[in-house]
C-alpha positions as a LaTeX table, in Angstrom:
\begin{tabular}{lrrr}
\hline
Residue & $x$ (\AA) & $y$ (\AA) & $z$ (\AA) \\
\hline
Unk1 & 11.09 & $-73.43$ & $-139.87$ \\
Unk2 & 10.68 & $-70.39$ & $-137.64$ \\
Unk3 & 14.46 & $-70.06$ & $-137.37$ \\
Unk4 & 14.80 & $-70.21$ & $-141.18$ \\
Unk5 & 12.24 & $-67.43$ & $-141.66$ \\
Unk6 & 14.00 & $-65.31$ & $-139.03$ \\
Unk7 & 17.15 & $-65.30$ & $-141.19$ \\
Unk8 & 15.33 & $-63.56$ & $-144.07$ \\
Unk9 & 16.45 & $-59.89$ & $-144.35$ \\
Unk10 & 13.99 & $-57.53$ & $-142.62$ \\
Unk11 & 12.05 & $-60.51$ & $-141.20$ \\
Unk12 & 12.02 & $-58.57$ & $-137.95$ \\
Unk13 & 12.82 & $-55.02$ & $-136.91$ \\
Unk14 & 13.72 & $-53.49$ & $-133.57$ \\
Unk15 & 11.54 & $-50.65$ & $-132.35$ \\
Unk16 & 11.96 & $-48.38$ & $-129.36$ \\
Unk17 & 9.83 & $-48.98$ & $-126.30$ \\
Unk18 & 6.99 & $-46.42$ & $-126.45$ \\
Unk19 & 6.71 & $-43.85$ & $-123.69$ \\
Unk20 & 3.88 & $-43.96$ & $-121.15$ \\
Unk21 & 2.33 & $-40.94$ & $-122.84$ \\
Unk22 & 2.21 & $-42.70$ & $-126.22$ \\
Unk23 & 0.70 & $-45.85$ & $-124.68$ \\
Unk24 & $-2.02$ & $-43.86$ & $-122.89$ \\
Unk25 & $-2.75$ & $-41.87$ & $-126.03$ \\
Unk26 & $-2.98$ & $-45.06$ & $-128.08$ \\
Unk27 & $-5.56$ & $-46.68$ & $-125.81$ \\
Unk28 & $-7.55$ & $-43.45$ & $-125.51$ \\
Unk29 & $-7.63$ & $-43.23$ & $-129.30$ \\
Unk30 & $-8.80$ & $-46.83$ & $-129.62$ \\
Unk31 & $-11.50$ & $-46.28$ & $-126.99$ \\
Unk32 & $-12.65$ & $-43.06$ & $-128.66$ \\
Unk33 & $-12.77$ & $-44.68$ & $-132.11$ \\
Unk34 & $-14.81$ & $-47.64$ & $-130.85$ \\
Unk35 & $-17.24$ & $-45.33$ & $-129.06$ \\
Unk36 & $-17.64$ & $-43.16$ & $-132.14$ \\
Unk37 & $-18.33$ & $-46.01$ & $-134.54$ \\
Unk38 & $-20.87$ & $-47.67$ & $-132.27$ \\
Unk39 & $-22.92$ & $-44.51$ & $-131.79$ \\
Unk40 & $-25.79$ & $-44.88$ & $-134.23$ \\
Unk41 & $-26.91$ & $-41.28$ & $-133.79$ \\
Unk42 & $-23.82$ & $-39.96$ & $-135.57$ \\
Unk43 & $-23.62$ & $-39.78$ & $-139.34$ \\
Unk44 & $-20.86$ & $-41.54$ & $-141.28$ \\
Unk45 & $-19.45$ & $-38.15$ & $-142.30$ \\
Unk46 & $-19.01$ & $-37.03$ & $-138.68$ \\
Unk47 & $-17.50$ & $-40.39$ & $-137.73$ \\
Unk48 & $-14.93$ & $-40.17$ & $-140.53$ \\
Unk49 & $-13.98$ & $-36.60$ & $-139.59$ \\
Unk50 & $-13.62$ & $-37.54$ & $-135.92$ \\
Unk51 & $-11.50$ & $-40.57$ & $-136.80$ \\
Unk52 & $-9.26$ & $-38.45$ & $-139.03$ \\
Unk53 & $-8.75$ & $-35.88$ & $-136.25$ \\
Unk54 & $-7.88$ & $-38.55$ & $-133.66$ \\
Unk55 & $-5.44$ & $-40.31$ & $-135.99$ \\
Unk56 & $-3.82$ & $-37.01$ & $-137.02$ \\
Unk57 & $-3.28$ & $-35.87$ & $-133.43$ \\
Unk58 & $-1.89$ & $-39.28$ & $-132.43$ \\
Unk59 & 0.48 & $-39.34$ & $-135.40$ \\
Unk60 & 1.61 & $-35.77$ & $-134.74$ \\
Unk61 & 2.51 & $-36.52$ & $-131.12$ \\
Unk62 & 4.44 & $-39.65$ & $-132.11$ \\
Unk63 & 6.36 & $-37.76$ & $-134.84$ \\
Unk64 & 7.26 & $-34.96$ & $-132.41$ \\
Unk65 & 8.55 & $-37.48$ & $-129.84$ \\
Unk66 & 10.58 & $-39.45$ & $-132.38$ \\
Unk67 & 11.99 & $-36.72$ & $-134.60$ \\
Unk68 & 12.08 & $-33.76$ & $-132.21$ \\
Unk69 & 13.24 & $-35.19$ & $-128.89$ \\
Unk70 & 13.78 & $-32.97$ & $-125.86$ \\
Unk71 & 17.06 & $-31.07$ & $-125.76$ \\
Unk72 & 18.22 & $-32.98$ & $-122.68$ \\
Unk73 & 21.22 & $-35.08$ & $-121.77$ \\
Unk74 & 20.42 & $-38.47$ & $-120.25$ \\
Unk75 & 22.93 & $-40.52$ & $-118.26$ \\
Unk76 & 21.81 & $-44.13$ & $-117.74$ \\
Unk77 & 23.58 & $-46.47$ & $-115.33$ \\
Unk78 & 22.74 & $-49.95$ & $-116.61$ \\
Unk79 & 22.52 & $-52.66$ & $-113.96$ \\
Unk80 & 25.03 & $-55.25$ & $-115.18$ \\
Unk81 & 25.88 & $-56.67$ & $-111.77$ \\
Unk82 & 29.66 & $-56.71$ & $-111.59$ \\
Unk83 & 31.63 & $-53.89$ & $-113.21$ \\
Unk84 & 29.77 & $-51.00$ & $-114.75$ \\
Unk85 & 28.01 & $-49.90$ & $-117.92$ \\
Unk86 & 26.98 & $-46.31$ & $-118.63$ \\
Unk87 & 24.92 & $-45.08$ & $-121.56$ \\
Unk88 & 25.00 & $-41.36$ & $-122.32$ \\
Unk89 & 22.20 & $-40.11$ & $-124.59$ \\
Unk90 & 22.76 & $-36.62$ & $-125.95$ \\
Unk91 & 20.63 & $-34.50$ & $-128.30$ \\
Unk92 & 20.95 & $-35.11$ & $-132.05$ \\
Unk93 & 20.89 & $-38.86$ & $-131.30$ \\
Unk94 & 24.46 & $-38.95$ & $-130.01$ \\
Unk95 & 25.04 & $-42.13$ & $-127.98$ \\
Unk96 & 28.13 & $-42.84$ & $-125.89$ \\
Unk97 & 28.65 & $-46.20$ & $-124.17$ \\
Unk98 & 31.19 & $-46.51$ & $-121.35$ \\
Unk99 & 32.10 & $-50.14$ & $-120.50$ \\
Unk100 & 29.75 & $-53.09$ & $-120.74$ \\
Unk101 & 30.01 & $-55.01$ & $-117.49$ \\
Unk102 & 30.91 & $-58.69$ & $-117.35$ \\
Unk103 & 30.72 & $-61.87$ & $-115.31$ \\
Unk104 & 34.20 & $-63.44$ & $-115.16$ \\
Unk105 & 33.05 & $-66.13$ & $-112.69$ \\
Unk106 & 30.00 & $-67.14$ & $-114.74$ \\
Unk107 & 28.91 & $-68.09$ & $-118.27$ \\
Unk108 & 26.13 & $-65.48$ & $-118.20$ \\
Unk109 & 26.33 & $-63.29$ & $-121.32$ \\
Unk110 & 25.72 & $-59.83$ & $-119.90$ \\
Unk111 & 26.12 & $-58.16$ & $-123.29$ \\
Unk112 & 23.48 & $-60.22$ & $-125.10$ \\
Unk113 & 21.11 & $-60.59$ & $-122.14$ \\
Unk114 & 21.24 & $-57.10$ & $-120.60$ \\
Unk115 & 23.18 & $-54.45$ & $-122.54$ \\
Unk116 & 21.84 & $-55.10$ & $-126.05$ \\
Unk117 & 18.17 & $-55.47$ & $-124.99$ \\
Unk118 & 18.51 & $-52.21$ & $-123.04$ \\
Unk119 & 19.86 & $-50.40$ & $-126.11$ \\
Unk120 & 17.15 & $-51.89$ & $-128.34$ \\
Unk121 & 14.40 & $-50.75$ & $-125.97$ \\
Unk122 & 15.86 & $-47.25$ & $-126.25$ \\
Unk123 & 15.64 & $-47.47$ & $-130.04$ \\
Unk124 & 19.42 & $-47.23$ & $-130.35$ \\
Unk125 & 21.08 & $-48.90$ & $-133.35$ \\
Unk126 & 24.32 & $-46.93$ & $-133.49$ \\
Unk127 & 26.98 & $-46.02$ & $-130.92$ \\
Unk128 & 28.88 & $-42.82$ & $-131.69$ \\
Unk129 & 31.62 & $-43.50$ & $-129.15$ \\
Unk130 & 32.34 & $-46.75$ & $-127.32$ \\
Unk131 & 34.75 & $-46.46$ & $-124.40$ \\
Unk132 & 36.56 & $-49.34$ & $-122.70$ \\
Unk133 & 38.04 & $-47.79$ & $-119.56$ \\
Unk134 & 40.36 & $-50.76$ & $-118.91$ \\
Unk135 & 40.49 & $-54.39$ & $-120.08$ \\
Unk136 & 39.31 & $-56.18$ & $-116.93$ \\
Unk137 & 36.58 & $-58.66$ & $-117.88$ \\
Unk138 & 33.91 & $-57.08$ & $-115.67$ \\
Unk139 & 34.14 & $-53.99$ & $-117.89$ \\
Unk140 & 34.97 & $-55.61$ & $-121.24$ \\
Unk141 & 32.80 & $-58.70$ & $-121.74$ \\
Unk142 & 29.51 & $-56.90$ & $-122.28$ \\
Unk143 & 31.00 & $-54.77$ & $-125.07$ \\
Unk144 & 31.85 & $-57.72$ & $-127.33$ \\
Unk145 & 28.23 & $-58.45$ & $-128.42$ \\
Unk146 & 27.69 & $-54.71$ & $-128.88$ \\
Unk147 & 30.66 & $-54.50$ & $-131.24$ \\
Unk148 & 29.33 & $-57.49$ & $-133.18$ \\
Unk149 & 25.73 & $-56.28$ & $-133.59$ \\
Unk150 & 25.87 & $-52.48$ & $-133.62$ \\
Unk151 & 27.38 & $-49.85$ & $-135.87$ \\
Unk152 & 30.12 & $-48.21$ & $-133.80$ \\
Unk153 & 31.63 & $-44.97$ & $-135.11$ \\
Unk154 & 34.68 & $-44.84$ & $-132.83$ \\
Unk155 & 36.36 & $-46.83$ & $-130.04$ \\
Unk156 & 38.29 & $-45.20$ & $-127.21$ \\
Unk157 & 40.59 & $-47.59$ & $-125.35$ \\
Unk158 & 43.31 & $-47.35$ & $-122.72$ \\
Unk159 & 45.57 & $-49.38$ & $-125.02$ \\
Unk160 & 46.96 & $-51.40$ & $-122.12$ \\
Unk161 & 48.91 & $-54.56$ & $-122.89$ \\
Unk162 & 46.45 & $-57.34$ & $-122.08$ \\
Unk163 & 46.78 & $-60.98$ & $-123.15$ \\
Unk164 & 43.26 & $-62.16$ & $-122.37$ \\
Unk165 & 41.37 & $-63.87$ & $-125.20$ \\
Unk166 & 38.44 & $-61.47$ & $-124.66$ \\
Unk167 & 40.61 & $-58.40$ & $-125.15$ \\
Unk168 & 42.20 & $-59.93$ & $-128.25$ \\
Unk169 & 38.69 & $-60.53$ & $-129.61$ \\
Unk170 & 37.82 & $-56.92$ & $-128.77$ \\
Unk171 & 40.75 & $-55.60$ & $-130.84$ \\
Unk172 & 40.08 & $-58.13$ & $-133.61$ \\
Unk173 & 36.46 & $-56.97$ & $-133.96$ \\
Unk174 & 37.58 & $-53.33$ & $-134.20$ \\
Unk175 & 40.04 & $-54.18$ & $-136.97$ \\
Unk176 & 37.61 & $-56.47$ & $-138.81$ \\
Unk177 & 34.85 & $-53.84$ & $-138.87$ \\
Unk178 & 37.24 & $-50.99$ & $-139.68$ \\
Unk179 & 36.20 & $-48.93$ & $-136.66$ \\
Unk180 & 38.35 & $-45.85$ & $-135.95$ \\
Unk181 & 40.42 & $-46.55$ & $-132.81$ \\
Unk182 & 41.95 & $-44.04$ & $-130.42$ \\
Unk183 & 44.33 & $-44.81$ & $-127.56$ \\
Unk184 & 43.42 & $-42.55$ & $-124.66$ \\
Unk185 & 45.66 & $-40.18$ & $-122.75$ \\
Unk186 & 44.95 & $-37.41$ & $-120.27$ \\
Unk187 & 44.32 & $-34.12$ & $-122.06$ \\
Unk188 & 42.53 & $-35.64$ & $-125.05$ \\
Unk189 & 39.21 & $-34.03$ & $-125.83$ \\
Unk190 & 36.36 & $-34.84$ & $-128.20$ \\
Unk191 & 33.81 & $-32.24$ & $-129.29$ \\
Unk192 & 30.48 & $-33.62$ & $-130.52$ \\
Unk193 & 28.55 & $-30.35$ & $-130.78$ \\
Unk194 & 28.58 & $-26.79$ & $-129.47$ \\
Unk195 & 27.19 & $-28.05$ & $-126.16$ \\
Unk196 & 28.76 & $-31.51$ & $-125.74$ \\
Unk197 & 32.43 & $-32.16$ & $-125.05$ \\
Unk198 & 34.43 & $-35.00$ & $-123.51$ \\
Unk199 & 37.77 & $-34.38$ & $-121.80$ \\
Unk200 & 40.04 & $-37.16$ & $-120.50$ \\
Unk201 & 41.63 & $-36.85$ & $-117.04$ \\
Unk202 & 43.40 & $-40.23$ & $-117.08$ \\
Unk203 & 45.55 & $-42.21$ & $-117.95$ \\
Unk204 & 48.36 & $-39.80$ & $-117.20$ \\
Unk205 & 51.08 & $-41.85$ & $-118.88$ \\
Unk206 & 51.49 & $-43.91$ & $-122.03$ \\
Unk207 & 50.07 & $-47.45$ & $-121.85$ \\
Unk208 & 53.58 & $-48.99$ & $-121.85$ \\
Unk209 & 54.19 & $-47.37$ & $-118.46$ \\
Unk210 & 51.61 & $-49.60$ & $-116.74$ \\
Unk211 & 51.83 & $-53.28$ & $-115.86$ \\
Unk212 & 48.81 & $-55.57$ & $-115.40$ \\
Unk213 & 48.58 & $-54.87$ & $-111.67$ \\
Unk214 & 48.14 & $-51.16$ & $-112.53$ \\
Unk215 & 45.19 & $-51.60$ & $-114.91$ \\
Unk216 & 42.78 & $-49.92$ & $-112.49$ \\
Unk217 & 45.06 & $-46.91$ & $-112.02$ \\
Unk218 & 45.44 & $-46.66$ & $-115.79$ \\
Unk219 & 41.69 & $-46.57$ & $-116.39$ \\
Unk220 & 40.17 & $-43.91$ & $-118.62$ \\
Unk221 & 38.56 & $-41.16$ & $-116.56$ \\
Unk222 & 36.00 & $-39.17$ & $-118.54$ \\
Unk223 & 34.92 & $-35.61$ & $-117.81$ \\
Unk224 & 31.79 & $-34.74$ & $-119.77$ \\
Unk225 & 30.59 & $-31.17$ & $-120.30$ \\
Unk226 & 27.10 & $-30.35$ & $-121.53$ \\
Unk227 & 25.89 & $-26.75$ & $-121.43$ \\
Unk228 & 26.23 & $-25.71$ & $-117.77$ \\
Unk229 & 26.47 & $-29.28$ & $-116.46$ \\
Unk230 & 29.42 & $-31.60$ & $-116.13$ \\
Unk231 & 29.94 & $-35.21$ & $-115.06$ \\
Unk232 & 33.02 & $-37.19$ & $-114.06$ \\
Unk233 & 32.98 & $-40.91$ & $-114.81$ \\
Unk234 & 35.50 & $-42.78$ & $-112.69$ \\
Unk235 & 35.89 & $-46.56$ & $-113.07$ \\
Unk236 & 38.10 & $-48.41$ & $-110.55$ \\
Unk237 & 40.74 & $-45.76$ & $-110.04$ \\
\hline
\end{tabular}
């Protein structure tokens, strides 16, 4: 019965994990409200005004945090065990996901158990750019559930010739969902805003140049520029 109800549209919604400041403010507000309403010396008019002020301030802080986030770039290295998974959070709700980890020697679903819950806790429902640096399973597997469950605006891939069933599923999902696909090459650049730009340092050659034993050397190397800061993201090169 519970499973049937869970299939109803909007039966549940994902919300971002509140910050420590919001949690503290919430409990302070509750404590203040309880104290106010149990004080018999205060008139109902004063109690209502005090309650309105507390609720207004709380709501204002939450709105500012949600709709006017800090103008900062966040780089999150998600612990996926083997392989890597990097989430880049930029202003204007731009989200870039590089690889998704994987467990080739195990049945553990790193995408569903680690990557997706992490994104949900961040309040992320859309990926602006998803990057698969190379098709080894410890970088690819965790991206498959993300492709299935999230709106992805663009996929950047090395385009290497890989016969694994997981990589075929990866390409199939991209085609099925009509996601714009770009095969990476050194010199490509992507501009997201006046302050955020991605430049590719690798692969140097077309994907047909590399054989399977060269997959690591053909990995996508990302150089990210934001204001006066830059990062280089190197997989197994």
